[in-house]
Structures are given as C-alpha cells and as structure tokens.
C-alpha cells in the first residue's frame, strides 16, 4: 500500500519539475507588454529579425519552385511554433532577447520542447536537426534564428549541388 503512494508522490513531484513555470511565463509576457514593446504582425516581426543580417540575407537561396524564401519560412515557423512551446507572446520577442536571462526558455517550456521542435522542424523543412541542435549554444533568440536559417540555406545549397551534379 505504501509503495503505490510513494510512486504517485514521486510522479507528482517529477511532473512539476518538468512542467513550464506559468508564473514566470506570465511575468515575462507582462514585462514585454509593460516595456512598451508593440506586438508585431508576422511580416514586421520577420523584417525585424532580418534587418541586422541584411547582408547575409541578400545571398539567401530560394529553393522552392514557387520562389518562396526559405528564410521567411523559417522565421514564420519560429514566430508561430516557439510561441506554442514557450507560451510567450512571440510578437513581442526581439532578436537581442537572451534565451536564458530575458526569456527564461528552460523554465517556461516543457522539459522536452526541443524534441518536439526537432520533429516539427523535420516535418516542415525535411531537415533533421536532432544531432546538431542544442539550445544551450545560443545566447539570444536572434542567434538561434540565424542558426536555423543557415541550416535550411545549407540544405538548399546541398540540394542545388546534387541536382546540378545529376544534370
């Protein structure tokens, strides 16, 4: 009788450890709103993230037949999905926001958000990041975004080279 109770108590405490901290999440969202950060629509948000890296983006490859920029697809993916993973209002997140110190990503996300992210990124871009993505390697959200863009653009270059070689 005692062992099932101990297992239950252990499960409850483990669940709490792996769950997002809703109080910190609410504080971050409130702080961003209180700091007069306007909520940006997806187009303006993408432009904001591209502005510091404009020179890099002029050479970005367009891989899809429709000519849709893969860079924009990555930015849209981050804008929508990272909001879901973190519960943060990503329309108010800026490139210079630090993942740990400003956004407290490890505390506001589920413990396994990176697994979900890698799976969804693979589904969206047909690119497996599971062996090279470590959120601890990035100081700011802008650095993380540029890493993702570089990964997708690198895949584009590889695909273009393979197609050219096949011709």
PDB file of C-alpha atoms in Angstrom:
ATOM      1  CA  UNK A   1       0.000   0.000   0.000  1.00  0.00           C
ATOM      2  CA  UNK A   2       2.838   2.417   0.780  1.00  0.00           C
ATOM      3  CA  UNK A   3       4.737   1.743  -2.459  1.00  0.00           C
ATOM      4  CA  UNK A   4       1.896   2.882  -4.798  1.00  0.00           C
ATOM      5  CA  UNK A   5       1.535   6.029  -2.699  1.00  0.00           C
ATOM      6  CA  UNK A   6       5.267   6.715  -2.927  1.00  0.00           C
ATOM      7  CA  UNK A   7       5.156   6.184  -6.715  1.00  0.00           C
ATOM      8  CA  UNK A   8       2.257   8.591  -7.007  1.00  0.00           C
ATOM      9  CA  UNK A   9       4.008  11.249  -4.928  1.00  0.00           C
ATOM     10  CA  UNK A  10       7.164  10.806  -6.981  1.00  0.00           C
ATOM     11  CA  UNK A  11       5.176  11.190 -10.202  1.00  0.00           C
ATOM     12  CA  UNK A  12       3.532  14.374  -8.977  1.00  0.00           C
ATOM     13  CA  UNK A  13       6.840  15.970  -7.998  1.00  0.00           C
ATOM     14  CA  UNK A  14       8.506  14.870 -11.256  1.00  0.00           C
ATOM     15  CA  UNK A  15       5.631  16.281 -13.296  1.00  0.00           C
ATOM     16  CA  UNK A  16       6.013  19.612 -11.518  1.00  0.00           C
ATOM     17  CA  UNK A  17       9.752  19.653 -12.256  1.00  0.00           C
ATOM     18  CA  UNK A  18       9.198  19.009 -15.969  1.00  0.00           C
ATOM     19  CA  UNK A  19       6.275  21.417 -16.394  1.00  0.00           C
ATOM     20  CA  UNK A  20       6.570  25.029 -17.510  1.00  0.00           C
ATOM     21  CA  UNK A  21       6.659  27.664 -14.797  1.00  0.00           C
ATOM     22  CA  UNK A  22       3.419  29.505 -15.513  1.00  0.00           C
ATOM     23  CA  UNK A  23       4.181  32.329 -13.078  1.00  0.00           C
ATOM     24  CA  UNK A  24       7.488  33.169 -14.771  1.00  0.00           C
ATOM     25  CA  UNK A  25       5.812  32.862 -18.170  1.00  0.00           C
ATOM     26  CA  UNK A  26       3.165  35.390 -17.117  1.00  0.00           C
ATOM     27  CA  UNK A  27       5.825  37.737 -15.687  1.00  0.00           C
ATOM     28  CA  UNK A  28       7.826  37.700 -18.926  1.00  0.00           C
ATOM     29  CA  UNK A  29       4.750  38.386 -21.045  1.00  0.00           C
ATOM     30  CA  UNK A  30       3.721  41.185 -18.692  1.00  0.00           C
ATOM     31  CA  UNK A  31       7.233  42.685 -18.706  1.00  0.00           C
ATOM     32  CA  UNK A  32       7.390  42.701 -22.505  1.00  0.00           C
ATOM     33  CA  UNK A  33       3.995  44.365 -22.677  1.00  0.00           C
ATOM     34  CA  UNK A  34       4.850  46.890 -19.924  1.00  0.00           C
ATOM     35  CA  UNK A  35       8.122  47.849 -21.658  1.00  0.00           C
ATOM     36  CA  UNK A  36       6.063  49.336 -24.480  1.00  0.00           C
ATOM     37  CA  UNK A  37       7.027  46.597 -26.884  1.00  0.00           C
ATOM     38  CA  UNK A  38       4.445  46.685 -29.599  1.00  0.00           C
ATOM     39  CA  UNK A  39       3.032  43.382 -30.733  1.00  0.00           C
ATOM     40  CA  UNK A  40       4.284  42.904 -34.289  1.00  0.00           C
ATOM     41  CA  UNK A  41       2.476  41.086 -37.038  1.00  0.00           C
ATOM     42  CA  UNK A  42       4.369  38.270 -38.663  1.00  0.00           C
ATOM     43  CA  UNK A  43       5.645  40.396 -41.603  1.00  0.00           C
ATOM     44  CA  UNK A  44       7.016  43.156 -39.369  1.00  0.00           C
ATOM     45  CA  UNK A  45       8.494  40.584 -36.981  1.00  0.00           C
ATOM     46  CA  UNK A  46      10.285  38.844 -39.855  1.00  0.00           C
ATOM     47  CA  UNK A  47      11.650  42.171 -41.109  1.00  0.00           C
ATOM     48  CA  UNK A  48      12.934  42.986 -37.621  1.00  0.00           C
ATOM     49  CA  UNK A  49      14.818  39.693 -37.444  1.00  0.00           C
ATOM     50  CA  UNK A  50      16.216  40.122 -40.954  1.00  0.00           C
ATOM     51  CA  UNK A  51      17.382  43.733 -40.506  1.00  0.00           C
ATOM     52  CA  UNK A  52      20.587  43.018 -38.509  1.00  0.00           C
ATOM     53  CA  UNK A  53      21.553  40.338 -41.021  1.00  0.00           C
ATOM     54  CA  UNK A  54      20.520  42.033 -44.270  1.00  0.00           C
ATOM     55  CA  UNK A  55      23.889  41.427 -45.934  1.00  0.00           C
ATOM     56  CA  UNK A  56      23.687  37.708 -45.192  1.00  0.00           C
ATOM     57  CA  UNK A  57      20.137  37.524 -46.467  1.00  0.00           C
ATOM     58  CA  UNK A  58      20.888  39.022 -49.884  1.00  0.00           C
ATOM     59  CA  UNK A  59      22.662  35.795 -50.749  1.00  0.00           C
ATOM     60  CA  UNK A  60      19.953  33.549 -49.295  1.00  0.00           C
ATOM     61  CA  UNK A  61      18.936  30.836 -51.706  1.00  0.00           C
ATOM     62  CA  UNK A  62      15.399  30.253 -52.885  1.00  0.00           C
ATOM     63  CA  UNK A  63      14.878  26.528 -53.135  1.00  0.00           C
ATOM     64  CA  UNK A  64      11.203  26.035 -53.664  1.00  0.00           C
ATOM     65  CA  UNK A  65       9.613  26.015 -57.090  1.00  0.00           C
ATOM     66  CA  UNK A  66       7.240  28.809 -56.080  1.00  0.00           C
ATOM     67  CA  UNK A  67      10.185  31.081 -55.194  1.00  0.00           C
ATOM     68  CA  UNK A  68       9.083  31.438 -51.581  1.00  0.00           C
ATOM     69  CA  UNK A  69      12.033  32.396 -49.451  1.00  0.00           C
ATOM     70  CA  UNK A  70      13.101  29.623 -47.128  1.00  0.00           C
ATOM     71  CA  UNK A  71      14.410  32.318 -44.806  1.00  0.00           C
ATOM     72  CA  UNK A  72      10.896  33.694 -44.408  1.00  0.00           C
ATOM     73  CA  UNK A  73       9.514  30.186 -43.905  1.00  0.00           C
ATOM     74  CA  UNK A  74      11.982  29.628 -41.046  1.00  0.00           C
ATOM     75  CA  UNK A  75      11.052  32.964 -39.466  1.00  0.00           C
ATOM     76  CA  UNK A  76       7.336  32.195 -39.728  1.00  0.00           C
ATOM     77  CA  UNK A  77       7.950  28.769 -38.221  1.00  0.00           C
ATOM     78  CA  UNK A  78       9.797  30.290 -35.242  1.00  0.00           C
ATOM     79  CA  UNK A  79       7.181  33.013 -34.758  1.00  0.00           C
ATOM     80  CA  UNK A  80       4.347  30.504 -34.592  1.00  0.00           C
ATOM     81  CA  UNK A  81       5.890  27.409 -33.026  1.00  0.00           C
ATOM     82  CA  UNK A  82       8.131  28.988 -30.410  1.00  0.00           C
ATOM     83  CA  UNK A  83       5.124  30.825 -29.075  1.00  0.00           C
ATOM     84  CA  UNK A  84       3.439  27.444 -28.644  1.00  0.00           C
ATOM     85  CA  UNK A  85       6.481  25.845 -26.998  1.00  0.00           C
ATOM     86  CA  UNK A  86       7.059  28.691 -24.570  1.00  0.00           C
ATOM     87  CA  UNK A  87       3.671  30.290 -24.025  1.00  0.00           C
ATOM     88  CA  UNK A  88       5.367  33.631 -24.639  1.00  0.00           C
ATOM     89  CA  UNK A  89       3.876  36.296 -26.883  1.00  0.00           C
ATOM     90  CA  UNK A  90       6.440  35.983 -29.661  1.00  0.00           C
ATOM     91  CA  UNK A  91       5.074  39.059 -31.405  1.00  0.00           C
ATOM     92  CA  UNK A  92       6.868  40.992 -28.640  1.00  0.00           C
ATOM     93  CA  UNK A  93      10.124  38.988 -28.701  1.00  0.00           C
ATOM     94  CA  UNK A  94      13.105  40.774 -30.240  1.00  0.00           C
ATOM     95  CA  UNK A  95      16.347  39.396 -31.752  1.00  0.00           C
ATOM     96  CA  UNK A  96      18.500  40.630 -28.856  1.00  0.00           C
ATOM     97  CA  UNK A  97      16.380  38.865 -26.205  1.00  0.00           C
ATOM     98  CA  UNK A  98      18.559  36.398 -24.331  1.00  0.00           C
ATOM     99  CA  UNK A  99      17.112  32.897 -24.151  1.00  0.00           C
ATOM    100  CA  UNK A 100      18.053  32.326 -20.507  1.00  0.00           C
ATOM    101  CA  UNK A 101      18.227  35.765 -18.905  1.00  0.00           C
ATOM    102  CA  UNK A 102      15.321  37.522 -20.631  1.00  0.00           C
ATOM    103  CA  UNK A 103      13.010  34.791 -21.893  1.00  0.00           C
ATOM    104  CA  UNK A 104      13.862  32.053 -19.342  1.00  0.00           C
ATOM    105  CA  UNK A 105      13.225  29.475 -22.045  1.00  0.00           C
ATOM    106  CA  UNK A 106      14.275  26.493 -19.928  1.00  0.00           C
ATOM    107  CA  UNK A 107      11.698  27.460 -17.306  1.00  0.00           C
ATOM    108  CA  UNK A 108       8.734  28.438 -19.486  1.00  0.00           C
ATOM    109  CA  UNK A 109       8.851  25.461 -21.870  1.00  0.00           C
ATOM    110  CA  UNK A 110       8.102  21.819 -21.242  1.00  0.00           C
ATOM    111  CA  UNK A 111      11.289  19.911 -20.482  1.00  0.00           C
ATOM    112  CA  UNK A 112      11.154  18.101 -23.846  1.00  0.00           C
ATOM    113  CA  UNK A 113      10.315  21.044 -26.101  1.00  0.00           C
ATOM    114  CA  UNK A 114      13.480  20.507 -28.146  1.00  0.00           C
ATOM    115  CA  UNK A 115      12.354  17.019 -29.139  1.00  0.00           C
ATOM    116  CA  UNK A 116       9.023  18.361 -30.356  1.00  0.00           C
ATOM    117  CA  UNK A 117      10.795  21.236 -32.094  1.00  0.00           C
ATOM    118  CA  UNK A 118      13.211  18.940 -33.947  1.00  0.00           C
ATOM    119  CA  UNK A 119      10.343  16.686 -35.064  1.00  0.00           C
ATOM    120  CA  UNK A 120       8.247  19.596 -36.316  1.00  0.00           C
ATOM    121  CA  UNK A 121      11.251  21.224 -37.986  1.00  0.00           C
ATOM    122  CA  UNK A 122      11.917  17.953 -39.802  1.00  0.00           C
ATOM    123  CA  UNK A 123       8.285  17.752 -40.928  1.00  0.00           C
ATOM    124  CA  UNK A 124       8.348  21.344 -42.170  1.00  0.00           C
ATOM    125  CA  UNK A 125      11.808  21.520 -43.776  1.00  0.00           C
ATOM    126  CA  UNK A 126      12.792  17.859 -44.258  1.00  0.00           C
ATOM    127  CA  UNK A 127      15.912  18.572 -42.228  1.00  0.00           C
ATOM    128  CA  UNK A 128      16.906  16.579 -39.151  1.00  0.00           C
ATOM    129  CA  UNK A 129      18.453  18.834 -36.518  1.00  0.00           C
ATOM    130  CA  UNK A 130      18.326  16.326 -33.668  1.00  0.00           C
ATOM    131  CA  UNK A 131      22.073  15.644 -33.787  1.00  0.00           C
ATOM    132  CA  UNK A 132      23.176  19.296 -34.058  1.00  0.00           C
ATOM    133  CA  UNK A 133      20.646  21.422 -32.200  1.00  0.00           C
ATOM    134  CA  UNK A 134      21.476  22.384 -28.625  1.00  0.00           C
ATOM    135  CA  UNK A 135      19.546  25.356 -27.283  1.00  0.00           C
ATOM    136  CA  UNK A 136      22.299  25.986 -24.731  1.00  0.00           C
ATOM    137  CA  UNK A 137      24.669  27.022 -27.544  1.00  0.00           C
ATOM    138  CA  UNK A 138      22.707  30.208 -28.244  1.00  0.00           C
ATOM    139  CA  UNK A 139      22.750  33.353 -26.181  1.00  0.00           C
ATOM    140  CA  UNK A 140      19.948  35.222 -27.969  1.00  0.00           C
ATOM    141  CA  UNK A 141      16.869  34.251 -29.907  1.00  0.00           C
ATOM    142  CA  UNK A 142      18.398  36.077 -32.884  1.00  0.00           C
ATOM    143  CA  UNK A 143      21.406  33.725 -32.824  1.00  0.00           C
ATOM    144  CA  UNK A 144      19.113  30.707 -32.689  1.00  0.00           C
ATOM    145  CA  UNK A 145      17.048  32.004 -35.606  1.00  0.00           C
ATOM    146  CA  UNK A 146      20.146  32.637 -37.724  1.00  0.00           C
ATOM    147  CA  UNK A 147      21.391  29.119 -36.972  1.00  0.00           C
ATOM    148  CA  UNK A 148      18.097  27.708 -38.253  1.00  0.00           C
ATOM    149  CA  UNK A 149      18.197  29.876 -41.367  1.00  0.00           C
ATOM    150  CA  UNK A 150      21.780  28.796 -42.036  1.00  0.00           C
ATOM    151  CA  UNK A 151      20.807  25.138 -41.651  1.00  0.00           C
ATOM    152  CA  UNK A 152      17.949  25.432 -44.141  1.00  0.00           C
ATOM    153  CA  UNK A 153      20.017  27.507 -46.579  1.00  0.00           C
ATOM    154  CA  UNK A 154      22.843  24.971 -46.275  1.00  0.00           C
ATOM    155  CA  UNK A 155      20.404  22.230 -47.172  1.00  0.00           C
ATOM    156  CA  UNK A 156      19.296  24.278 -50.174  1.00  0.00           C
ATOM    157  CA  UNK A 157      22.870  24.624 -51.388  1.00  0.00           C
ATOM    158  CA  UNK A 158      23.391  20.886 -50.937  1.00  0.00           C
ATOM    159  CA  UNK A 159      20.191  20.071 -52.822  1.00  0.00           C
ATOM    160  CA  UNK A 160      21.065  22.512 -55.614  1.00  0.00           C
ATOM    161  CA  UNK A 161      24.517  20.942 -55.937  1.00  0.00           C
ATOM    162  CA  UNK A 162      23.054  17.452 -56.062  1.00  0.00           C
ATOM    163  CA  UNK A 163      20.585  18.494 -58.767  1.00  0.00           C
ATOM    164  CA  UNK A 164      23.331  20.195 -60.780  1.00  0.00           C
ATOM    165  CA  UNK A 165      25.535  17.117 -60.468  1.00  0.00           C
ATOM    166  CA  UNK A 166      22.687  14.891 -61.653  1.00  0.00           C
ATOM    167  CA  UNK A 167      22.214  17.039 -64.809  1.00  0.00           C
TER     168      UNK A 167
END
